[in-house]
mmCIF file of C-alpha atoms in Angstrom:
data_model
loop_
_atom_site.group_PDB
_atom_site.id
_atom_site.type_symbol
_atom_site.label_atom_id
_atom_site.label_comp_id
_atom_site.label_asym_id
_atom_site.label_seq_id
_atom_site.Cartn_x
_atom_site.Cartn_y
_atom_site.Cartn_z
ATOM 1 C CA UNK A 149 85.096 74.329 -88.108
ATOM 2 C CA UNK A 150 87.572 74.658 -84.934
ATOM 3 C CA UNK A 151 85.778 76.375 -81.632
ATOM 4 C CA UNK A 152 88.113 76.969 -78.795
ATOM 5 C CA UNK A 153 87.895 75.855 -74.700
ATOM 6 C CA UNK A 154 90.120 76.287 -72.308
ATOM 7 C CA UNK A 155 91.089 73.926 -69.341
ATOM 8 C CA UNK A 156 90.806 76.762 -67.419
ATOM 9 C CA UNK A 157 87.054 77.921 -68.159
ATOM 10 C CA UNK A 158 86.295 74.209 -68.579
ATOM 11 C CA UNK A 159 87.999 73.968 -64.334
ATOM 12 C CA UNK A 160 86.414 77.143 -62.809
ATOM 13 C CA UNK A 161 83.074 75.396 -63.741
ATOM 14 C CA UNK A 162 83.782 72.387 -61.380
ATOM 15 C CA UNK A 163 85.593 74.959 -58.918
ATOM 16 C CA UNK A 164 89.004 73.966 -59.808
ATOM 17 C CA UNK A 165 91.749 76.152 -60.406
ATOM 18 C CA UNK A 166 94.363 75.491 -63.288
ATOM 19 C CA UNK A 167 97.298 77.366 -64.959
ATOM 20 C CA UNK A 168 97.068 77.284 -68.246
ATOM 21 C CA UNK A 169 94.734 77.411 -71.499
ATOM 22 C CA UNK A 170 94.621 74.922 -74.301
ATOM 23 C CA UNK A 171 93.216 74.191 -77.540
ATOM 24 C CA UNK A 172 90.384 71.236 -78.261
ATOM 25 C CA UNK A 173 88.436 70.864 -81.102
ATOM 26 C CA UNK A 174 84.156 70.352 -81.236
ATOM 27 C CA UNK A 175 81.415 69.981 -83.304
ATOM 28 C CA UNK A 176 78.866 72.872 -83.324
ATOM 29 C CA UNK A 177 75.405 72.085 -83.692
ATOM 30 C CA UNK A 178 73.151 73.184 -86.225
ATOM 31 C CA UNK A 179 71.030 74.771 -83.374
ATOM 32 C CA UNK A 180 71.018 75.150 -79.831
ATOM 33 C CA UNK A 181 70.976 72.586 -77.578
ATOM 34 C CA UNK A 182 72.733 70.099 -75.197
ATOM 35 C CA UNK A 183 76.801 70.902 -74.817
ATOM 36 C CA UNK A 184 78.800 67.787 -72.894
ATOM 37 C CA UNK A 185 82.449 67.914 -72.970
ATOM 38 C CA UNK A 186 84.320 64.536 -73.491
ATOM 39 C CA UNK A 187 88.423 64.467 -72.208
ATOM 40 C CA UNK A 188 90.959 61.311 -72.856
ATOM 41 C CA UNK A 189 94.427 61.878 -72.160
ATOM 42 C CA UNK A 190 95.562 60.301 -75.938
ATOM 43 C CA UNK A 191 98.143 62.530 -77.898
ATOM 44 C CA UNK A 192 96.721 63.232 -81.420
ATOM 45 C CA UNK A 193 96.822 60.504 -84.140
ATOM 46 C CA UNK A 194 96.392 58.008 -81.294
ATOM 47 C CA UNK A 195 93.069 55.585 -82.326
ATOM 48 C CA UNK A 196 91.234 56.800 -78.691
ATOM 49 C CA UNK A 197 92.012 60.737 -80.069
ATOM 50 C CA UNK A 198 91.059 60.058 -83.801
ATOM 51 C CA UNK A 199 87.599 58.045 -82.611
ATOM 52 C CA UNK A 200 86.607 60.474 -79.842
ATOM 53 C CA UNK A 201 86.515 63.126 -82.792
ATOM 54 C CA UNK A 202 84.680 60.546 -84.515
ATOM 55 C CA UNK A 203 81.819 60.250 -81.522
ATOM 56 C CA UNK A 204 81.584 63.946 -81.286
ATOM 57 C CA UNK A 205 81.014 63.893 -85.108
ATOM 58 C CA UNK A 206 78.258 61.020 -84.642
ATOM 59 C CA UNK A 207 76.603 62.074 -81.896
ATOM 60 C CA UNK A 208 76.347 65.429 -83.981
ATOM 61 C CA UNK A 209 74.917 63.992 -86.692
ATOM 62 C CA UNK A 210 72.326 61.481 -84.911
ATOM 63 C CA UNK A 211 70.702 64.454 -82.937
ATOM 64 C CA UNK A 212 70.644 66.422 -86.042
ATOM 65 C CA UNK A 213 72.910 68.965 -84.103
ATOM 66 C CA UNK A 214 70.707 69.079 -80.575
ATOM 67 C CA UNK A 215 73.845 67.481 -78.831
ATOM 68 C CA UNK A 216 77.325 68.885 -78.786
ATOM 69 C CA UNK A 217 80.785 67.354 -77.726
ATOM 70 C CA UNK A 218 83.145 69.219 -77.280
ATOM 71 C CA UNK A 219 86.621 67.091 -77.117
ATOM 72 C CA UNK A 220 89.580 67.913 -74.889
ATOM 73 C CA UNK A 221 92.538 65.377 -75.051
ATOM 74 C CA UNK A 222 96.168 64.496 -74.357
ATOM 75 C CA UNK A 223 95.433 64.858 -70.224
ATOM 76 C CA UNK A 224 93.967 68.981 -70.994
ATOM 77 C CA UNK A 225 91.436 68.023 -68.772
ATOM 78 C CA UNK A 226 93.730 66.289 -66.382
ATOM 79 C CA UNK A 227 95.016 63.285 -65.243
ATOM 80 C CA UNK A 228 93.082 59.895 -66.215
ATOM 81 C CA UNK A 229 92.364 59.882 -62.102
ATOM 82 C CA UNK A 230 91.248 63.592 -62.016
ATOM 83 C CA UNK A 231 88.603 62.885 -65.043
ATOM 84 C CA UNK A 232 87.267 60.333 -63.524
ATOM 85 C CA UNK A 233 86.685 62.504 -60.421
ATOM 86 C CA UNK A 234 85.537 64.870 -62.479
ATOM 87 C CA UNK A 235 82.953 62.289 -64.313
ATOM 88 C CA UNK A 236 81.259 61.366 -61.141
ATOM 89 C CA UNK A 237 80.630 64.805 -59.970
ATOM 90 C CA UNK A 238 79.201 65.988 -63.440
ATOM 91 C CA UNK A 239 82.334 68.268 -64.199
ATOM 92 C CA UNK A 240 82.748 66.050 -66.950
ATOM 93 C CA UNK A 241 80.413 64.238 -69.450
ATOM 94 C CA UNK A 242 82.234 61.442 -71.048
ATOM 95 C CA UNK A 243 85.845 60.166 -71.205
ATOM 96 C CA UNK A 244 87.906 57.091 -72.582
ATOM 97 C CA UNK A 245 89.837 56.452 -69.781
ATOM 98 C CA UNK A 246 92.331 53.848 -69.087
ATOM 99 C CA UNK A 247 92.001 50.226 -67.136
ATOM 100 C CA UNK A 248 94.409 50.801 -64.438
ATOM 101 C CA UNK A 249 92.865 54.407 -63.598
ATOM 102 C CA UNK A 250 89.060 52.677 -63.658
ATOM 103 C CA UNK A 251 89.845 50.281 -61.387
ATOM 104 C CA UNK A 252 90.239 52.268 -58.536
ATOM 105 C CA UNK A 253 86.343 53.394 -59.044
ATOM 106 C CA UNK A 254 85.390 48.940 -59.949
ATOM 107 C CA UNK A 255 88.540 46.979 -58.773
ATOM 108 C CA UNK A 256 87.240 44.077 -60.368
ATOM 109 C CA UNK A 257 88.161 45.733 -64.152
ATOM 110 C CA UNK A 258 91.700 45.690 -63.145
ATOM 111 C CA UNK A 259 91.124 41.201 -63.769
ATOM 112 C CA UNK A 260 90.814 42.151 -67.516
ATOM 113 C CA UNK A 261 94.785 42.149 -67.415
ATOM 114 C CA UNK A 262 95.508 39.306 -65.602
ATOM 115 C CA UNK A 263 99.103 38.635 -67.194
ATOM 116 C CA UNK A 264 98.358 36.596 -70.226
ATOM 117 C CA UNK A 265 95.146 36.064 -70.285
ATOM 118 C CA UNK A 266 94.032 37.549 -73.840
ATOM 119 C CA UNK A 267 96.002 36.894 -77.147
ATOM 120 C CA UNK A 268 94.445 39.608 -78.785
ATOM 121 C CA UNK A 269 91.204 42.467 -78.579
ATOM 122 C CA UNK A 270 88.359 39.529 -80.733
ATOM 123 C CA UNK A 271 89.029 37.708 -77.714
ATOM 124 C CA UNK A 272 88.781 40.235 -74.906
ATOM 125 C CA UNK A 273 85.535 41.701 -76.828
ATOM 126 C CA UNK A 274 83.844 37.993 -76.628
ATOM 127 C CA UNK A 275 83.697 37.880 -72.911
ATOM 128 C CA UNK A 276 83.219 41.674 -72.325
ATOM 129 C CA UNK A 277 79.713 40.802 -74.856
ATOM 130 C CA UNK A 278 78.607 38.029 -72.062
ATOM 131 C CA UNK A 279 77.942 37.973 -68.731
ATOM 132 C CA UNK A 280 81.327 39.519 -67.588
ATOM 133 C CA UNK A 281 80.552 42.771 -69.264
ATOM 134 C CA UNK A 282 76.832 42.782 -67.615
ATOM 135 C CA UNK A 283 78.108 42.220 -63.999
ATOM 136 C CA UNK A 284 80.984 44.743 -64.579
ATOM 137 C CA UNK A 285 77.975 47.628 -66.025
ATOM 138 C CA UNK A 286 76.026 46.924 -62.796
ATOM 139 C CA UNK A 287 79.460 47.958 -60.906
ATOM 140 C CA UNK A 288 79.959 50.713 -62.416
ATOM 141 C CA UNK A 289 76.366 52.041 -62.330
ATOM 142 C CA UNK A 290 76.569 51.400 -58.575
ATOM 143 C CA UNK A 291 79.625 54.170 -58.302
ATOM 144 C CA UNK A 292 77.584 56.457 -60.790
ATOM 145 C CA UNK A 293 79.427 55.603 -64.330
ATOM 146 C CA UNK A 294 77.719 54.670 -67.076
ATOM 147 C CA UNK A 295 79.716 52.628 -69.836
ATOM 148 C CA UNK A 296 79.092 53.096 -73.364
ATOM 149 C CA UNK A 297 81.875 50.830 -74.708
ATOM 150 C CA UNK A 298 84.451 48.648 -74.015
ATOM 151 C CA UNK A 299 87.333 50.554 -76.444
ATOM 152 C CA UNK A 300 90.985 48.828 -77.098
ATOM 153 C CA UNK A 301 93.919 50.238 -75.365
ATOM 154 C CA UNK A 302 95.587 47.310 -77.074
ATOM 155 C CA UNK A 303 98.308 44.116 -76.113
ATOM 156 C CA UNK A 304 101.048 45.729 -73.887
ATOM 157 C CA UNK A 305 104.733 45.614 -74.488
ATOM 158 C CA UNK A 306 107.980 46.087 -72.601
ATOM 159 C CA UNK A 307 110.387 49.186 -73.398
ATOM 160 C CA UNK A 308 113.849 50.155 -71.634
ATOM 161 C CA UNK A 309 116.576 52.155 -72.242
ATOM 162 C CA UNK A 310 118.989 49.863 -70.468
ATOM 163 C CA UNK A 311 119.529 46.648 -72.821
ATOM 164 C CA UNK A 312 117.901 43.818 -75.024
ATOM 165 C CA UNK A 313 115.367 41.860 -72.896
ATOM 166 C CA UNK A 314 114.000 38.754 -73.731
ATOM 167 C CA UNK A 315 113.522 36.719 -70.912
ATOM 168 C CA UNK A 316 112.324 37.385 -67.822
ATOM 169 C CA UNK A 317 115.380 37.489 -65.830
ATOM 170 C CA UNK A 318 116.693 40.399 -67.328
ATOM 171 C CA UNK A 319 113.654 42.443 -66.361
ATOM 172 C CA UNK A 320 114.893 42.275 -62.466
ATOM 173 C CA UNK A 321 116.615 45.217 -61.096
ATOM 174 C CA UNK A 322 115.435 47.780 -63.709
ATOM 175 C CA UNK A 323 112.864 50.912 -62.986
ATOM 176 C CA UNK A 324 109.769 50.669 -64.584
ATOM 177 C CA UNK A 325 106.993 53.331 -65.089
ATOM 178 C CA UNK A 326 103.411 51.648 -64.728
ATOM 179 C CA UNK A 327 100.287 53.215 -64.802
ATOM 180 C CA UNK A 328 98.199 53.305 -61.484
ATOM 181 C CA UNK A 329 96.792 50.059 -61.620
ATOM 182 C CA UNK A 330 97.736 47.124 -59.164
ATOM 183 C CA UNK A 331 97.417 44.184 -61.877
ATOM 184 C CA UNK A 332 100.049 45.850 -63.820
ATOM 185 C CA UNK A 333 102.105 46.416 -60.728
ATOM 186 C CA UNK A 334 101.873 42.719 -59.517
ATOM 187 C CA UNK A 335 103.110 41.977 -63.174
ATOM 188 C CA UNK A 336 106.367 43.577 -63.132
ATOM 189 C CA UNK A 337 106.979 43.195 -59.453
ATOM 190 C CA UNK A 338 106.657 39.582 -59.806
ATOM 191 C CA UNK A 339 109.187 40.209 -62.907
ATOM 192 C CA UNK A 340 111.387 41.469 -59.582
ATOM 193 C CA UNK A 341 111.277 45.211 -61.143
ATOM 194 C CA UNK A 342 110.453 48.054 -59.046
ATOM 195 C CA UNK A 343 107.377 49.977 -59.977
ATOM 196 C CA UNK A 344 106.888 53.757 -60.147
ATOM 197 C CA UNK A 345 103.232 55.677 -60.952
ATOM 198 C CA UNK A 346 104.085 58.570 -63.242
ATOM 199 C CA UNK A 347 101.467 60.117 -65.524
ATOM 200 C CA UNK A 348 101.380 59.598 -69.148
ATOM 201 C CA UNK A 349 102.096 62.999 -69.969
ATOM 202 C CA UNK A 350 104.953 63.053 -67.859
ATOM 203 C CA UNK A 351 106.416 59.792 -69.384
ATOM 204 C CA UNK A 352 108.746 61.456 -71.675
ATOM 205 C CA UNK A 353 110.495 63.534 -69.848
ATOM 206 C CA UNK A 354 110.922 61.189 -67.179
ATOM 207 C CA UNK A 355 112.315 58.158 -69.483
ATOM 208 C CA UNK A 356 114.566 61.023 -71.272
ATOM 209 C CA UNK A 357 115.916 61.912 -67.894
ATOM 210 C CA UNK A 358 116.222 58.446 -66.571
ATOM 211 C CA UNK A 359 113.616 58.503 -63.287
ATOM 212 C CA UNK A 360 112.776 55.181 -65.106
ATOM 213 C CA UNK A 361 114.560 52.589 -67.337
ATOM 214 C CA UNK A 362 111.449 51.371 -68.413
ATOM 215 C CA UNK A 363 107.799 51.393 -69.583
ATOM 216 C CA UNK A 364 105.174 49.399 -70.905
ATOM 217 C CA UNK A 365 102.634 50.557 -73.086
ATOM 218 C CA UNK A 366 100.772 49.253 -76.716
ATOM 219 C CA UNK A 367 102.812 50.003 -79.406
ATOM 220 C CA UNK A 368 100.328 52.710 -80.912
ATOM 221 C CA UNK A 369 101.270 54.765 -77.512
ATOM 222 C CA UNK A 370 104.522 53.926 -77.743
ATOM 223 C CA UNK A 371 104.707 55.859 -81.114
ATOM 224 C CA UNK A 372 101.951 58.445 -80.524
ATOM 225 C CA UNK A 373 103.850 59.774 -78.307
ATOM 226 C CA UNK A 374 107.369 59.284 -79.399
ATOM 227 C CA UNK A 375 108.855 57.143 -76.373
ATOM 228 C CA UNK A 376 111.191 55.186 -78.582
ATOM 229 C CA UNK A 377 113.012 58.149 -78.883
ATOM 230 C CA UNK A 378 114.006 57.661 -75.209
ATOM 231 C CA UNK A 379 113.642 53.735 -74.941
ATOM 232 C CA UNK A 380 115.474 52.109 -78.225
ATOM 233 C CA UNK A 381 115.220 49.000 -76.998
ATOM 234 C CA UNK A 382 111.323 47.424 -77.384
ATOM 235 C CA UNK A 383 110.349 43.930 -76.056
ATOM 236 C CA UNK A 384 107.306 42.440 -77.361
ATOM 237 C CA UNK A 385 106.227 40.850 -74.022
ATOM 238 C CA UNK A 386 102.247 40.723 -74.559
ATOM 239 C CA UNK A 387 102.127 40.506 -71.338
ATOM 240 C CA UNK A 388 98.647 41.832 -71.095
ATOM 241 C CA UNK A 389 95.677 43.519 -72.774
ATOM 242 C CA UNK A 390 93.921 46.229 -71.398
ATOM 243 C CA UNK A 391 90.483 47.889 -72.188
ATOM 244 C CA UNK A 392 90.170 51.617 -72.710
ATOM 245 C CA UNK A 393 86.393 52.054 -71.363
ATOM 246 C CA UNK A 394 84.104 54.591 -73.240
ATOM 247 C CA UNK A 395 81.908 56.066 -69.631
ATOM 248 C CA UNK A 396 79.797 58.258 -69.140
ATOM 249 C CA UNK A 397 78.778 60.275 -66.245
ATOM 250 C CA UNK A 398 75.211 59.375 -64.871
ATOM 251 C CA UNK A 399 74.153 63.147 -64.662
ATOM 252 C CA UNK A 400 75.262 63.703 -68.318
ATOM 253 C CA UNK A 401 72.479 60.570 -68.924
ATOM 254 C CA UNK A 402 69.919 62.304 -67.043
ATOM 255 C CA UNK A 403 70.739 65.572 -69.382
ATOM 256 C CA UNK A 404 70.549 63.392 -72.875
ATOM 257 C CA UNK A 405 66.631 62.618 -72.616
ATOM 258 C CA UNK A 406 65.387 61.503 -75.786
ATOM 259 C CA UNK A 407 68.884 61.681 -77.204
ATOM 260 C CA UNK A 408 69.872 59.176 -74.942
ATOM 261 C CA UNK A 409 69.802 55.789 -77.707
ATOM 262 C CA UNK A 410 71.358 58.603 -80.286
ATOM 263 C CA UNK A 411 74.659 58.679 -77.969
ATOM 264 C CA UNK A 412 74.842 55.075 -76.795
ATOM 265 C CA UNK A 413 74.709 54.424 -80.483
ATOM 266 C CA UNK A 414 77.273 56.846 -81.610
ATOM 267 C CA UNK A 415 79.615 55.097 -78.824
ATOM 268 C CA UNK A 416 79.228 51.931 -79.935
ATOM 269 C CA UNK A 417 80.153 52.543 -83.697
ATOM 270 C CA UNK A 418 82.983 55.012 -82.642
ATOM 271 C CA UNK A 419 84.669 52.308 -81.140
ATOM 272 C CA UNK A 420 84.100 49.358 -83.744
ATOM 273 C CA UNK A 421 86.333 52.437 -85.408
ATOM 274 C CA UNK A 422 88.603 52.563 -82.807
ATOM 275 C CA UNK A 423 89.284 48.956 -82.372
ATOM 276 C CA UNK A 424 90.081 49.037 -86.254
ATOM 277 C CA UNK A 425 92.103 51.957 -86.168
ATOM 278 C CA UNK A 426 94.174 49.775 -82.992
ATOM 279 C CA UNK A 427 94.805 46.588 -84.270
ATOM 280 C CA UNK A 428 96.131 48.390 -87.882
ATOM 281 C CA UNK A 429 98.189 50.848 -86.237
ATOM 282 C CA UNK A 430 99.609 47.846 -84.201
ATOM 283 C CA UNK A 431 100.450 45.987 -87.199
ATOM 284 C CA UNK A 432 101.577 49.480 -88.831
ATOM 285 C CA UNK A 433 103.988 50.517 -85.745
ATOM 286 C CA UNK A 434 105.263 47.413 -85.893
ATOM 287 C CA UNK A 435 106.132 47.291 -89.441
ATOM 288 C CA UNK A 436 108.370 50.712 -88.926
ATOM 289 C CA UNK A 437 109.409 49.945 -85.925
ATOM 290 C CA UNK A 438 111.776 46.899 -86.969
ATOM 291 C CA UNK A 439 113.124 49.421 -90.292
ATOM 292 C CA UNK A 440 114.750 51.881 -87.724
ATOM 293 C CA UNK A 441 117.713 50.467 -87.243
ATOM 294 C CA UNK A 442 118.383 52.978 -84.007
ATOM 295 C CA UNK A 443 115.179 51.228 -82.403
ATOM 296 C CA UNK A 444 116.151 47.156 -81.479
ATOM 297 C CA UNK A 445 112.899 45.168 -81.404
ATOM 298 C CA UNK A 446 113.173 41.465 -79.468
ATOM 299 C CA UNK A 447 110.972 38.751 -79.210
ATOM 300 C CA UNK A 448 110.733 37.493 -76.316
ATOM 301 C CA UNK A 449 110.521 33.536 -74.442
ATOM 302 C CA UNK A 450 106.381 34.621 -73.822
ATOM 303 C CA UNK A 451 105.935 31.016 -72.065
ATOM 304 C CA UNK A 452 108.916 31.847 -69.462
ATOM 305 C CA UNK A 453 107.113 35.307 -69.238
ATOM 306 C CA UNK A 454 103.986 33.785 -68.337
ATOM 307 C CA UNK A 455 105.208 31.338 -65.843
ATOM 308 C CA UNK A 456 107.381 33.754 -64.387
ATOM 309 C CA UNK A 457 103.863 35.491 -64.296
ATOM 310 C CA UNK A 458 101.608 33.049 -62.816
ATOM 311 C CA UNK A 459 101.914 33.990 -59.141
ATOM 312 C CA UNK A 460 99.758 37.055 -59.894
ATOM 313 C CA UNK A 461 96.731 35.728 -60.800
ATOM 314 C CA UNK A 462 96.958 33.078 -57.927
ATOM 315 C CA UNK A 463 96.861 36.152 -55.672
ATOM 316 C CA UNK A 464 94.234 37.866 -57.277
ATOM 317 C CA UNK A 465 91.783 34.494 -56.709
ATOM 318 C CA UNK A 466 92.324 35.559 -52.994
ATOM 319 C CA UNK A 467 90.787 38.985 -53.135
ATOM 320 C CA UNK A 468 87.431 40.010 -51.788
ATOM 321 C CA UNK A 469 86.502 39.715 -55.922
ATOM 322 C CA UNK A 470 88.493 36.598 -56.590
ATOM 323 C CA UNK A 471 85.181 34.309 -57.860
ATOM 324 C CA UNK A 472 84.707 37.516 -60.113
ATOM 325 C CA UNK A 473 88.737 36.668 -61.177
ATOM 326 C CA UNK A 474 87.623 33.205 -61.831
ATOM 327 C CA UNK A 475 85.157 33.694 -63.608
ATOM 328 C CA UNK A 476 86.864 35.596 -65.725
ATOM 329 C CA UNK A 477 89.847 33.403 -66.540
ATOM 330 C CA UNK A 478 87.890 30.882 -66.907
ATOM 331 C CA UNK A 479 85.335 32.852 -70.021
ATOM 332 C CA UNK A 480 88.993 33.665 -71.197
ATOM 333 C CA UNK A 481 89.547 30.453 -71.769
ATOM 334 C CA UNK A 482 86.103 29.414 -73.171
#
């Protein structure tokens, strides 16, 4: 059964003001109990949308209905940035958020994209499993986040609306969109493109009416949310991989009690889910991608890519976190 909530009662409750309602689905319990309110900024049919229906289901279902989640995606809630506010003052319970945003709460995240570094999620998983992961839990804690999960948000690819690109040369001169994250930035500035920070949800509009040439994104967003429709030509750069982390805001933990292990749990198979659900849509995307004739898919010289690259995480060594960089190159390469 479909409930409704609106980003505008869900707003007034942190003291925020907003213009318009929208729909999200939930899972009622069977009786009353604990209601926490999850937001992810995914469009629908995106892995991080499908599984965050899937924890709200689990979590349902492990407290025998004492625990509610109500989910409120594709940015409802806000910006990746604002949730994350929103998560630290309690406004907001849970959300899979993206790298770049995260690492303005734990810079030291942001090192999970150094360019190149993972060739595919099995990889990035491994070291998030070992010590890495640990010291990067014991940052967040400190800033009053709690991750569940490390989630996928997949290998990263090129898109432009200019021409065929594959080699890093022709990436100079053109606009690209990047998230708000500074490894990603380094990346394409080093690739002597200039950078602009637009939000997802405004990504459309703002390819379609050329702000930007460019993007970069996995190629699950990239069809999720229709941006070869404004960007025919695709590189497949793999230029990075990027987490999507499951959190979890410290007061909604105090508020869980006994359901606590029930939640953590529920996390921890939704995103086994959603990893799945990335790596086939991937392969899937991919797949449909190259029948479209309109849509021109290149593979690109990856080892000029990554030496054109390798300034970035020389710079990052130099940071106030760069033995934390270190270290994790060198798991990454364990």
């Amino acid at each position: 059964m479909k409930y409704e909530i609106t980003r505008r009662r869900f707003l007034a409750a942190s003291s925020a003001v907003l213009a318009a309602p929208a729909i999200v689905t939930m899972v009622r319990p069977t009786r009353a109990g604990t209601t926490l309110t999850l937001g992810h900024g995914a469009a629908p049919g995106n892995p991080r949308a499908v599984a965050a229906q899937k924890f709200a289901e689990l979590v349902a279902e492990k407290t025998a209905g004492r625990v509610t989640i109500n989910v409120a995606g594709a940015e409802t809630l806000g910006t990746d940035s604002a949730m994350l506010t929103s998560l630290r003052t309690g406004a907001l319970d849970f959300t899979a958020n993206s790298q770049g945003a995260t690492s303005a709460l734990v810079p030291e995240l942001a090192a999970l994209g150094l360019p190149f570094l993972f060739e595919n999620t099995a990889k990035a998983m491994q070291v998030l499993g070992g010590p890495i992961g640990a010291e990067l839990v014991k940052r967040f804690e400190a800033v009053g986040v709690v991750p569940l999960d490390w989630w996928d948000n997949g290998i990263r690819h090129l898109t432009n609306s200019k021409r065929k690109v594959a080699a890093p040369a022709e990436v100079s001169g053109m606009k690209i969109r990047t998230p708000a994250d500074p490894m990603t930035m380094d990346i394409f500035q080093a690739l002597g493109a200039a950078t602009e920070q637009i939000a997802f949800g405004e990504l459309y509009v703002a390819l379609q009416q050329g702000v930007v040439d460019g993007q970069e994104n996995p190629l699950a967003n990239i069809d999720s949310s229709k941006l070869y429709e404004v960007n025919k030509y695709i590189s497949l750069t793999g230029h990075k991989w990027e987490s999507t982390p499951f959190l979890m805001s410290q007061i909604a933990q105090a508020r869980l009690g006994g359901d606590l292990e029930a939640v953590k749990a529920a996390a921890k198979e939704a995103g086994e889910l959603q990893r799945k659900l990335s790596a086939d849509k991937d392969a899937e995307v991919l797949a449909a991608f190259r029948r479209i004739s309109a849509i021109e898919v290149t593979e690109v010289d990856r080892e000029g890519f990554a030496n054109a690259t390798a300034s970035v995480a020389e710079s990052w060594k130099k940071k106030p976190f760069g033995d934390f960089v270190a270290q994790i190159e060198s798991a990454a390469k364990g």
